[in-house]
Tab-separated table of C-alpha atoms in Angstrom:
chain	number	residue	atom	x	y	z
A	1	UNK	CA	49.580	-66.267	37.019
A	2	UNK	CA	46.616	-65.611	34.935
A	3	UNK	CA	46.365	-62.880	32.311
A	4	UNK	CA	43.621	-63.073	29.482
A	5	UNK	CA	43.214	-60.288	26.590
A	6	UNK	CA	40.272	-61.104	24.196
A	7	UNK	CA	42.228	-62.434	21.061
A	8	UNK	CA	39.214	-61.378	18.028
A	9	UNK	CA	40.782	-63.403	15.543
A	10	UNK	CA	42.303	-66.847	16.809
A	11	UNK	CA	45.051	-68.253	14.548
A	12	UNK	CA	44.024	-71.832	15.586
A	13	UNK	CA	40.597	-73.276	15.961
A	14	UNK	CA	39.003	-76.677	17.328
A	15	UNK	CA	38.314	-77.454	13.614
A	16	UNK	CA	42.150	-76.779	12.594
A	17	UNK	CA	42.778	-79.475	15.095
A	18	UNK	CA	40.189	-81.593	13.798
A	19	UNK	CA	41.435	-81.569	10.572
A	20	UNK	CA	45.236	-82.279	12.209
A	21	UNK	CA	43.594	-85.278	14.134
A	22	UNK	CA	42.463	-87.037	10.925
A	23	UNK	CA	45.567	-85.950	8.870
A	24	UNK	CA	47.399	-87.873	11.743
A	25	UNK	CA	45.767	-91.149	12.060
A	26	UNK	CA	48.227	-94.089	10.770
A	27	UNK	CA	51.385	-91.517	11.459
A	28	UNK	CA	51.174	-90.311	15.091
A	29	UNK	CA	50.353	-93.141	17.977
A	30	UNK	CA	47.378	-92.636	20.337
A	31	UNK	CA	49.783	-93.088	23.482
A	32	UNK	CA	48.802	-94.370	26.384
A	33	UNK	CA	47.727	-93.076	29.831
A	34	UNK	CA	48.850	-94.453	32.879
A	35	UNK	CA	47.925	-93.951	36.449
A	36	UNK	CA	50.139	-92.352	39.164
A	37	UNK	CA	48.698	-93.827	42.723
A	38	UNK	CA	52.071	-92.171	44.848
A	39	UNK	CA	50.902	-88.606	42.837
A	40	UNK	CA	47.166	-89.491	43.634
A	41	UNK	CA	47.951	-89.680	47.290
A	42	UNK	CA	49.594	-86.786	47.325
A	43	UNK	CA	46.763	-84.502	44.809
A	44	UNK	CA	43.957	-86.134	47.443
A	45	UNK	CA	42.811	-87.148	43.552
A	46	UNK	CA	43.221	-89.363	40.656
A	47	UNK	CA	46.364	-88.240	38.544
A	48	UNK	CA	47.345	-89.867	34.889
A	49	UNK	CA	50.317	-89.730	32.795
A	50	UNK	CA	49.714	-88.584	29.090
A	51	UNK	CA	52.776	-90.296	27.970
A	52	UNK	CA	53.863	-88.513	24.704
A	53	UNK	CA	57.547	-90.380	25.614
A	54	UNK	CA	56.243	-93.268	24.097
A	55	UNK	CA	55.219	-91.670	20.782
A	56	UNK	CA	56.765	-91.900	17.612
A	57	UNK	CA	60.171	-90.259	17.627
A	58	UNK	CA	60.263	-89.911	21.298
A	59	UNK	CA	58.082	-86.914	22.064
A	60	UNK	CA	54.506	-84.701	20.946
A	61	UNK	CA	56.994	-82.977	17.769
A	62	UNK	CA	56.011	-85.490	15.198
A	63	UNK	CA	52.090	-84.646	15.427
A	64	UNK	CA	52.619	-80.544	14.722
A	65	UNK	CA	55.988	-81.252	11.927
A	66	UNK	CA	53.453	-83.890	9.888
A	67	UNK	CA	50.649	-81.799	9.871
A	68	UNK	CA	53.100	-78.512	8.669
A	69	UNK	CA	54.811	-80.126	6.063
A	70	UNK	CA	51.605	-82.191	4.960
A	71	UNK	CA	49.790	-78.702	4.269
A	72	UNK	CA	52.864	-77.547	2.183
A	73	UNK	CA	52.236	-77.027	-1.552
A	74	UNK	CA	53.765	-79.444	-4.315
A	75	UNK	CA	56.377	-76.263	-5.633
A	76	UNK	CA	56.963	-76.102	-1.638
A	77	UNK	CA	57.974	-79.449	-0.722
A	78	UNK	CA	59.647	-79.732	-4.213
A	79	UNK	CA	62.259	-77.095	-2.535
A	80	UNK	CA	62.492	-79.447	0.860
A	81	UNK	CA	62.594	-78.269	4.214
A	82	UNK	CA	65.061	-77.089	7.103
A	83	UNK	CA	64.712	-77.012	10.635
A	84	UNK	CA	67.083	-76.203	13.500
A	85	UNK	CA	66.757	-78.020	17.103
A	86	UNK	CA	68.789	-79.610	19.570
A	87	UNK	CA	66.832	-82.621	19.475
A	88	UNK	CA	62.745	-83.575	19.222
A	89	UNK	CA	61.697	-80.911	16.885
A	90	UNK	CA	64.972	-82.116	14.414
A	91	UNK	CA	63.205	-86.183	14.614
A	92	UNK	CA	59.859	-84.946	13.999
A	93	UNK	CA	60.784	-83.099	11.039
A	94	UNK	CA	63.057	-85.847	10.275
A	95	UNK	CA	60.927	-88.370	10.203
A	96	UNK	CA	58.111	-86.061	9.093
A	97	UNK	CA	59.721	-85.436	5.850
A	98	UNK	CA	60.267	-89.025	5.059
A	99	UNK	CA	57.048	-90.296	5.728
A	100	UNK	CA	55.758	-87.616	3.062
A	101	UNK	CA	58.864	-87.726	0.713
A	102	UNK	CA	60.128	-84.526	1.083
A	103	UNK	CA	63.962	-83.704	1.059
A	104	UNK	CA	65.127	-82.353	4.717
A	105	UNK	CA	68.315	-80.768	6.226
A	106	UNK	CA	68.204	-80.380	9.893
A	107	UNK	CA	70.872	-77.997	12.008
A	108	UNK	CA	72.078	-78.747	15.051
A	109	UNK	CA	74.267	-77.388	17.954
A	110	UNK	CA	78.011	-78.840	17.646
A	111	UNK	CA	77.226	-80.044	21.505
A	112	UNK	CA	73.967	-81.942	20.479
A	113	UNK	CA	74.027	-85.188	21.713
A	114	UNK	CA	75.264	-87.935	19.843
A	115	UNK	CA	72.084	-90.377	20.403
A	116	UNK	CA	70.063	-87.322	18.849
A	117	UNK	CA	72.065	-86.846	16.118
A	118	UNK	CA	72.055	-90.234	14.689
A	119	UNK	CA	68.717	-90.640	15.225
A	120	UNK	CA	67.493	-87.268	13.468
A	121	UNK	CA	69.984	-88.759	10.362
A	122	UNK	CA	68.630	-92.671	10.623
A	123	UNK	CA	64.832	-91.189	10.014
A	124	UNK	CA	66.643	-89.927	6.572
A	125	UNK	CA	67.374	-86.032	7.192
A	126	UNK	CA	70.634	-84.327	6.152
A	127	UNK	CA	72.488	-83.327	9.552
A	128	UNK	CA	74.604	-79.720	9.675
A	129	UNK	CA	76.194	-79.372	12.570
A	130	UNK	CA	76.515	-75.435	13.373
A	131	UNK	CA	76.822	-72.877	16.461
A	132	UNK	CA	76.915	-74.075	19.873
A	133	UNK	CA	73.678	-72.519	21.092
A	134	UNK	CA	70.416	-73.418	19.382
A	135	UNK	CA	70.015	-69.713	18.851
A	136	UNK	CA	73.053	-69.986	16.106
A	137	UNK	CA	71.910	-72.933	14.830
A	138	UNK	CA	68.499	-71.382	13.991
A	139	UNK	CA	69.909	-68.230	12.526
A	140	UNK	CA	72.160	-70.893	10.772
A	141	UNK	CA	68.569	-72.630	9.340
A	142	UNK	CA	66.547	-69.600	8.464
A	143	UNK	CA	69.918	-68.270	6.239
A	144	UNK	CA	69.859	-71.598	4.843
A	145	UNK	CA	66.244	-71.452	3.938
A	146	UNK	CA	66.682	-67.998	2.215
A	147	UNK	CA	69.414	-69.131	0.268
A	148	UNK	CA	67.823	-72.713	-0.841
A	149	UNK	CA	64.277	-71.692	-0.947
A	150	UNK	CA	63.964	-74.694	1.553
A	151	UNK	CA	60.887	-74.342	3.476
A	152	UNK	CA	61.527	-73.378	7.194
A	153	UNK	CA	59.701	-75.250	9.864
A	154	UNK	CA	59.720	-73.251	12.949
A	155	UNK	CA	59.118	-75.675	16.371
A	156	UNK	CA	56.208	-73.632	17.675
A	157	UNK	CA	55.504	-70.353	15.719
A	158	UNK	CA	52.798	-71.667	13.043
A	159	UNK	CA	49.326	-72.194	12.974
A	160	UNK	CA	49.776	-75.837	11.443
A	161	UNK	CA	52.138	-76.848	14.405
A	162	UNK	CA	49.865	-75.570	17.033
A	163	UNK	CA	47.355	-77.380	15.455
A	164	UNK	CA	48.911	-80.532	15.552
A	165	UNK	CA	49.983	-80.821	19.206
A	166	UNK	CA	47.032	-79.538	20.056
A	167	UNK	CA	45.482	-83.129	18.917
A	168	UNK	CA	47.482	-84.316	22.285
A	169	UNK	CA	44.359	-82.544	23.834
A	170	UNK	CA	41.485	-84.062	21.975
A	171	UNK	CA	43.227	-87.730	22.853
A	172	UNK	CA	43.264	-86.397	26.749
A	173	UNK	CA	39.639	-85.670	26.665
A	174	UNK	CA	38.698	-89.169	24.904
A	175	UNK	CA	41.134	-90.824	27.467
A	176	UNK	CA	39.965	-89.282	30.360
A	177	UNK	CA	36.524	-87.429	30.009
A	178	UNK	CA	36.421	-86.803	33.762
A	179	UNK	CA	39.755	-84.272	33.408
A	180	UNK	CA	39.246	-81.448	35.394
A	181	UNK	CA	43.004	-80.207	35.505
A	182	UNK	CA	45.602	-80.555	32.501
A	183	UNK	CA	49.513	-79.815	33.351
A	184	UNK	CA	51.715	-78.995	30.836
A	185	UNK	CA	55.000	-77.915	30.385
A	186	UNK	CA	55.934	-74.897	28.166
A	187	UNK	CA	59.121	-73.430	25.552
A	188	UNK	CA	57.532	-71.794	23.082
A	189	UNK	CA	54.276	-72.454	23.505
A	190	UNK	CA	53.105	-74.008	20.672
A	191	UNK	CA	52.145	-77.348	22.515
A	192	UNK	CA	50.185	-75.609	25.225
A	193	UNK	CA	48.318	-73.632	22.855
A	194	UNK	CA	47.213	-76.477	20.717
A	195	UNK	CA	46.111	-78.238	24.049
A	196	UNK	CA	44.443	-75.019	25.321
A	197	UNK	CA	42.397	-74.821	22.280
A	198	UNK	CA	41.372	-78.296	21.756
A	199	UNK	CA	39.942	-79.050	25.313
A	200	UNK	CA	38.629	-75.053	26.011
A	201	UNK	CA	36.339	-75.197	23.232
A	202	UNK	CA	35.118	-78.609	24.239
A	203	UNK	CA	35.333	-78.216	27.850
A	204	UNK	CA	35.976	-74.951	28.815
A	205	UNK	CA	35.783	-75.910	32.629
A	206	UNK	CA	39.312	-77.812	32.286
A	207	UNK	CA	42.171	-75.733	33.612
A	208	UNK	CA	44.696	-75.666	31.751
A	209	UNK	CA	48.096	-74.916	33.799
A	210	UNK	CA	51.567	-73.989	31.830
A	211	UNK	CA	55.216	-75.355	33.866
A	212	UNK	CA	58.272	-73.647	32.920
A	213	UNK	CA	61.799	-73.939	34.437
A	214	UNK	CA	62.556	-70.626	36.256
A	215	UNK	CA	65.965	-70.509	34.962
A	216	UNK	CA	64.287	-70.401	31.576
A	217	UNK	CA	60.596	-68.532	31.752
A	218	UNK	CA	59.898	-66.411	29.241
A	219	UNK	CA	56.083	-66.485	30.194
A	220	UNK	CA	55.575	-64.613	33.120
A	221	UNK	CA	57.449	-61.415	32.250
A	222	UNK	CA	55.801	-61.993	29.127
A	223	UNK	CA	52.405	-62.318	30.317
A	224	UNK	CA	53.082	-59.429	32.517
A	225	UNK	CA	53.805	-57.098	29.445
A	226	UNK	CA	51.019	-58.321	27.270
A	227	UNK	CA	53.317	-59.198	25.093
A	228	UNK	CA	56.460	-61.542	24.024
A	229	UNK	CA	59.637	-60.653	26.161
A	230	UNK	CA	63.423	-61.957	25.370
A	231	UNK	CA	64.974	-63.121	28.573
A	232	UNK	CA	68.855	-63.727	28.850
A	233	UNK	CA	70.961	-66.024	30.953
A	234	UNK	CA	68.705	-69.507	30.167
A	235	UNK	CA	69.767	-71.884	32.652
A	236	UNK	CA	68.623	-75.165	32.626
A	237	UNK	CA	68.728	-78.979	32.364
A	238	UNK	CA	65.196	-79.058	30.743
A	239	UNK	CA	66.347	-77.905	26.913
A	240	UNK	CA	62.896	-78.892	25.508
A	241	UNK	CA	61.280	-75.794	27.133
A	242	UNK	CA	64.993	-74.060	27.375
A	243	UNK	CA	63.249	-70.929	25.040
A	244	UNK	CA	64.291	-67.482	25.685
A	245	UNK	CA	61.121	-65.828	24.030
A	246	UNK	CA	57.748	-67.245	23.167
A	247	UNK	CA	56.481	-67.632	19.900
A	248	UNK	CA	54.000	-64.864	18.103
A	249	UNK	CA	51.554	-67.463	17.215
A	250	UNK	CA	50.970	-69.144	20.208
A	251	UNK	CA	51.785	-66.277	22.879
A	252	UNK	CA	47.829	-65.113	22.073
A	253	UNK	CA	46.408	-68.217	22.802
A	254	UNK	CA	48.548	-69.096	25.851
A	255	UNK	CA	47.626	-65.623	27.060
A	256	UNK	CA	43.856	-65.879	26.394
A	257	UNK	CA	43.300	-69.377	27.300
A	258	UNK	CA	45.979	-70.623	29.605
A	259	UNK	CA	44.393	-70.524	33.033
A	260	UNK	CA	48.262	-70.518	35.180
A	261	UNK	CA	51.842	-70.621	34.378
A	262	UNK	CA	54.142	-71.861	37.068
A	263	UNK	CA	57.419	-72.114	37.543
A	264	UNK	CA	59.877	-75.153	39.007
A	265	UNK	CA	63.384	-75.545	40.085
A	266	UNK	CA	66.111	-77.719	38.693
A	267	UNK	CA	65.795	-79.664	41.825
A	268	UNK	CA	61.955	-80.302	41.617
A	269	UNK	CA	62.733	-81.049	37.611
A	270	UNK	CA	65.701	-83.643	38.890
A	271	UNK	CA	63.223	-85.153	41.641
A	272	UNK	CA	60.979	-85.648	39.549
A	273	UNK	CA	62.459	-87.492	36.720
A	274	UNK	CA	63.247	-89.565	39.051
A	275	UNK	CA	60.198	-90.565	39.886
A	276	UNK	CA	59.195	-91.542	36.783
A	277	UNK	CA	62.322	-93.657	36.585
A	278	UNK	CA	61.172	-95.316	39.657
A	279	UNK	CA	57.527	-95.170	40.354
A	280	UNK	CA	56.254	-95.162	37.184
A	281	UNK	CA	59.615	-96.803	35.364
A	282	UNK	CA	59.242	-94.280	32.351
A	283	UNK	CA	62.236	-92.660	30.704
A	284	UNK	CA	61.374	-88.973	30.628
A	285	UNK	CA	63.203	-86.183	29.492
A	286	UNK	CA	63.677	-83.252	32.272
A	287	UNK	CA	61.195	-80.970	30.015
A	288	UNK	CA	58.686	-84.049	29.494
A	289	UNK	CA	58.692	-84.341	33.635
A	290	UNK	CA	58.399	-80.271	34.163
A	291	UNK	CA	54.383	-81.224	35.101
A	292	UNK	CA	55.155	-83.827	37.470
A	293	UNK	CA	57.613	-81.255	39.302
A	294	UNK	CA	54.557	-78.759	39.234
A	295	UNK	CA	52.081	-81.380	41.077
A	296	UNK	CA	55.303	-82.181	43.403
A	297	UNK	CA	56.040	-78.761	44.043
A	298	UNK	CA	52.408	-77.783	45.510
A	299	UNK	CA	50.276	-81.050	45.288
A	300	UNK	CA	47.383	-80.248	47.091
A	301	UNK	CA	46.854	-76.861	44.358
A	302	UNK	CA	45.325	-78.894	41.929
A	303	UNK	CA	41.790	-79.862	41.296
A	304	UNK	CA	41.683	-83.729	40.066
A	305	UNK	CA	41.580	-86.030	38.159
A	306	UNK	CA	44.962	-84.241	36.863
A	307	UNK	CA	46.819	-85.192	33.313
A	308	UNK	CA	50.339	-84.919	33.469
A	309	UNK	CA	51.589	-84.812	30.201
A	310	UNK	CA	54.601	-86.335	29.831
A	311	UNK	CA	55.979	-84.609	26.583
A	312	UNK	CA	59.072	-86.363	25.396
A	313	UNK	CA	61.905	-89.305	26.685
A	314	UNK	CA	64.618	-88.257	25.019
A	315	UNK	CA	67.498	-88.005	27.274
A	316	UNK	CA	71.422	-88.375	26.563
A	317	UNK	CA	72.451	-91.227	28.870
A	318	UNK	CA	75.309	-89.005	30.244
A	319	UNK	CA	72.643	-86.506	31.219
A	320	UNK	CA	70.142	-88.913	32.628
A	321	UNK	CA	73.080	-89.653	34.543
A	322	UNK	CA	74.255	-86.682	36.281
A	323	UNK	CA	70.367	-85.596	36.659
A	324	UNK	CA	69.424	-89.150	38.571
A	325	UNK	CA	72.237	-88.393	40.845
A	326	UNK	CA	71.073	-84.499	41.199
A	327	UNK	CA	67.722	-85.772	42.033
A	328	UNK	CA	68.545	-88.630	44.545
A	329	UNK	CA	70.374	-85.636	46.395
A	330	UNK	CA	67.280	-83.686	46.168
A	331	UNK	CA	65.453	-86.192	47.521
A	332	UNK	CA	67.424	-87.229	50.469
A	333	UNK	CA	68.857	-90.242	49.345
A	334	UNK	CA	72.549	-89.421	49.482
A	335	UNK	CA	74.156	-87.750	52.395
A	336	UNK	CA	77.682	-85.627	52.674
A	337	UNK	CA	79.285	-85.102	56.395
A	338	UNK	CA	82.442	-84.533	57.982
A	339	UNK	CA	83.302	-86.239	61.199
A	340	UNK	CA	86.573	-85.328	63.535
A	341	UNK	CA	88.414	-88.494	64.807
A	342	UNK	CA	91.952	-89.125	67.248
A	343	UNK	CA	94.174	-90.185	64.403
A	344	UNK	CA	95.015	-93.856	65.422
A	345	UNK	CA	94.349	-97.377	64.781
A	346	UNK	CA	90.805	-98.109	64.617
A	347	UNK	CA	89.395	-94.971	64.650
A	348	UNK	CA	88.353	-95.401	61.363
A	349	UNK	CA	87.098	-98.829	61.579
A	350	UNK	CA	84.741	-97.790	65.029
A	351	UNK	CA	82.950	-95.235	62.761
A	352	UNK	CA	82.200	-97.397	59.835
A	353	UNK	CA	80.871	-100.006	62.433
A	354	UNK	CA	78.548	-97.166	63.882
A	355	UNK	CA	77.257	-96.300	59.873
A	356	UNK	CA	76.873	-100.158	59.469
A	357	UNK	CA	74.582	-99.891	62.420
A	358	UNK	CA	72.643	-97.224	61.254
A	359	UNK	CA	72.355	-99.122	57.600
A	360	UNK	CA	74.236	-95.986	55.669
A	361	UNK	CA	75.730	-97.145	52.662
A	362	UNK	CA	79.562	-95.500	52.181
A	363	UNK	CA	79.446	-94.400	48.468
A	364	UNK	CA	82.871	-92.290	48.863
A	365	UNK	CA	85.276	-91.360	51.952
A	366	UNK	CA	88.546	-89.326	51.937
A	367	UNK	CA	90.874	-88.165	54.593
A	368	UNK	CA	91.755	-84.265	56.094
A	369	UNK	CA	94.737	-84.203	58.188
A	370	UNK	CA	96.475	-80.506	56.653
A	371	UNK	CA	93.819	-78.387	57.834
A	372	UNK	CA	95.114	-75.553	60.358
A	373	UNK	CA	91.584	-76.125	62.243
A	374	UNK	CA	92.400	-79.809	63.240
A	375	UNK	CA	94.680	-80.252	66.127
A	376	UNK	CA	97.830	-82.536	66.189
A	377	UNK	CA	95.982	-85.656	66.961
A	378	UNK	CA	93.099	-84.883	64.507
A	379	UNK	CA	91.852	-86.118	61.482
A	380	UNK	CA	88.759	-85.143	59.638
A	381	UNK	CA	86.699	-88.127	57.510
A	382	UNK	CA	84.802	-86.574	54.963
A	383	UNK	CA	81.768	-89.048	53.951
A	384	UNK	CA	79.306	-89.244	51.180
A	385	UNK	CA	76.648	-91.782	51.920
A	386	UNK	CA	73.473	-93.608	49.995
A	387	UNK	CA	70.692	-93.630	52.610
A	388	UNK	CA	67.164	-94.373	52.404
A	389	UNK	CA	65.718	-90.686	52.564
A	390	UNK	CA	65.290	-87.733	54.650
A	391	UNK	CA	64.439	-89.342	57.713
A	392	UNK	CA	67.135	-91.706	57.171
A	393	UNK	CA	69.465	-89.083	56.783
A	394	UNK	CA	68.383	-87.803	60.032
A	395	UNK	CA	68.455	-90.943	62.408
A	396	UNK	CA	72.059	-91.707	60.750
A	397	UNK	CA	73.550	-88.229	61.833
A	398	UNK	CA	71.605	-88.092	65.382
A	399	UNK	CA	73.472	-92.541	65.519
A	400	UNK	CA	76.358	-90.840	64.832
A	401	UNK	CA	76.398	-87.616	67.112
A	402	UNK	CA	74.492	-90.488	69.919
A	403	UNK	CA	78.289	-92.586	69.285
A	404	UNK	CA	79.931	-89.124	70.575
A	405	UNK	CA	81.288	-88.068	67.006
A	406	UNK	CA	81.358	-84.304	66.004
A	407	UNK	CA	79.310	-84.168	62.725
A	408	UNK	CA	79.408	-81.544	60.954
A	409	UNK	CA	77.496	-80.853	56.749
């Protein structure tokens, strides 16, 4: 999706980011880059991990929150700062604040996770716990500010933010001159359009292509208006780009320089965390691995070399949980069935021989023998199985079916 108005007077220039880059050095890491050869096989072309999980804090936030509360004025950080966030944005400013020696309260959802939490309060911030949406929780900061005089540090709407994630993009250019295709993933915007303008005014032959969730994609209708739309209903697992309208600030230069902005299921988010887990063996957040869905998704769209960037690794353990197991589903790696059997002795026992044979591992099995469809003599075995993949999951139903058993999903 590609929609460009001319934007006359661009909040955020190359030198802005410049300046951010040098303001930076000794605070925010140069993180690495790392290769992806299963991604490369699939592109037809070299694609790297920018791997912002590995930075300070845990994700990109720390570069913009330095630079905004760096720039503020001595009466300014004399009052402190707030911020509201569920997570990254509330340890950038966090640790932001303490690196510069300013005072800072950070609200957060009452559901925030716990790991978040205390880290956001170990790098020295004040914690409030309030609403149970980060939309409350914002409302919550910006009434705080007006009452406290607190400076308010918005995670994307600012010029100074912008132009400190958008140092991300001068690193990718250094790291990988031969970039011909940078994937991102977007909430706000903020990090997009610091990227956009860093590597467009240097090379303005790099595409630069935006990945939301499509339960929560604020860009395309917005796009489509020409300008920023609220959308209701956000649902997804990916709460670092979980934004229900973009920001003011960055919407102009996502709009003028963003060359795409595509969209990716919760499966293709689960799938591909997990492939970071296990290909790569990085811990990424489901927004930090929204890119590597994209180049899943539709691999052979992209023009390489490709930078994935990786945006943030902060993931509650419970989560990272539930979304592994999500995205070995998605990728074939468990398998649910029902199979009718005569209800007598060793029954049972001939059918786990056959899914021995066929090298199915039996995760769960439970027993049917009330339902009105099954006849006196009948039992249904419901099965949930670890297998090797899709074509496993094939060749163990078609063993199965081959042993005379009705299989049914």
């Amino acid at each position: 999706m590609n929609f460009r108005t001319p934007h006359p007077f661009p909040p955020v220039i190359l030198d802005d980011v410049r300046g951010a880059q040098k303001m930076l050095s000794g605070v925010a890491r140069m993180t690495v880059m790392e290769g992806s050869r299963h991604l490369s096989e699939l592109v037809g072309a070299p694609v790297h991990f920018k791997c912002e999980n590995l930075q300070r804090t845990g994700s990109f936030k720390l570069r913009g929150a330095y630079v905004r509360i760096a720039g503020l004025s001595p009466v300014e950080r004399a009052a402190g700062v707030v911020a509201a966030s569920a997570g990254n944005h509330a340890q950038g400013v966090a640790l932001a604040s303490a690196l510069l020696g300013v005072r800072a309260t950070v609200f957060m959802p009452v559901g925030a996770p716990l790991p978040k939490v205390a880290a956001t309060r170990e790098y020295g911030a004040q914690v409030r716990l309030h609403g149970q949406v980060v939309d409350e929780t914002l409302a919550a900061a910006q009434e705080y500010a007006q009452e406290t005089g607190a400076v308010f540090i918005h995670p994307f709407d600012h010029p100074d933010i912008i132009a400190g994630q958008g140092t991300v993009g001068l690193e990718i250019l250094e790291q990988c001159p031969e970039v011909r295709t940078i994937v991102v993933g977007i909430g706000g915007g903020g990090l997009a359009a610091g990227i956009a303008v860093a590597v467009k005014a240097v090379r303005p032959d790099v595409r630069i292509v935006g990945v939301q969730a499509a339960g929560a994609a604020c860009y395309p209708p917005s796009l489509a208006a020409g300008h920023p739309v609220v959308i209701d209903g956000l649902h997804t697992m990916a709460d670092g780009i979980k934004v229900g309208r973009p920001g003011d600030v960055p919407f102009g230069l996502v709009q003028e320089l963003v060359d795409e902005v595509r969209t990716v299921s919760e499966a293709e988010l689960s799938s591909a965390l997990l492939l970071c887990l296990e290909r790569a063996k990085l811990v990424v957040e489901p927004a930090g691995a929204s890119p590597v869905a994209a180049l899943l998704s539709d691999p052979r769209s992209f023009r390489g070399p490709v930078v994935a960037l990786l945006s943030g690794g902060n993931v509650d353990p419970l989560l990272m949980q539930r979304i592994l197991t999500h995205g070995m589903a998605s990728a074939g790696r468990y398998l649910s069935l029902r199979v009718r059997l005569t209800d007598r002795p060793g029954a049972l026992a001939a059918l786990l021989a056959s899914l021995s044979v066929a090298d199915a591992n039996i995760l769960d099995i439970g027993h049917v023998r009330t339902d009105p469809r099954l006849g006196l003599t009948e039992v249904e075995v419901e099965l949930h199985l670890e297998t090797k993949g899709p074509v496993h999951c094939e060749d163990v139903t078609a063993a199965l079916r081959q042993a005379g058993y009705e299989v049914t999903a």
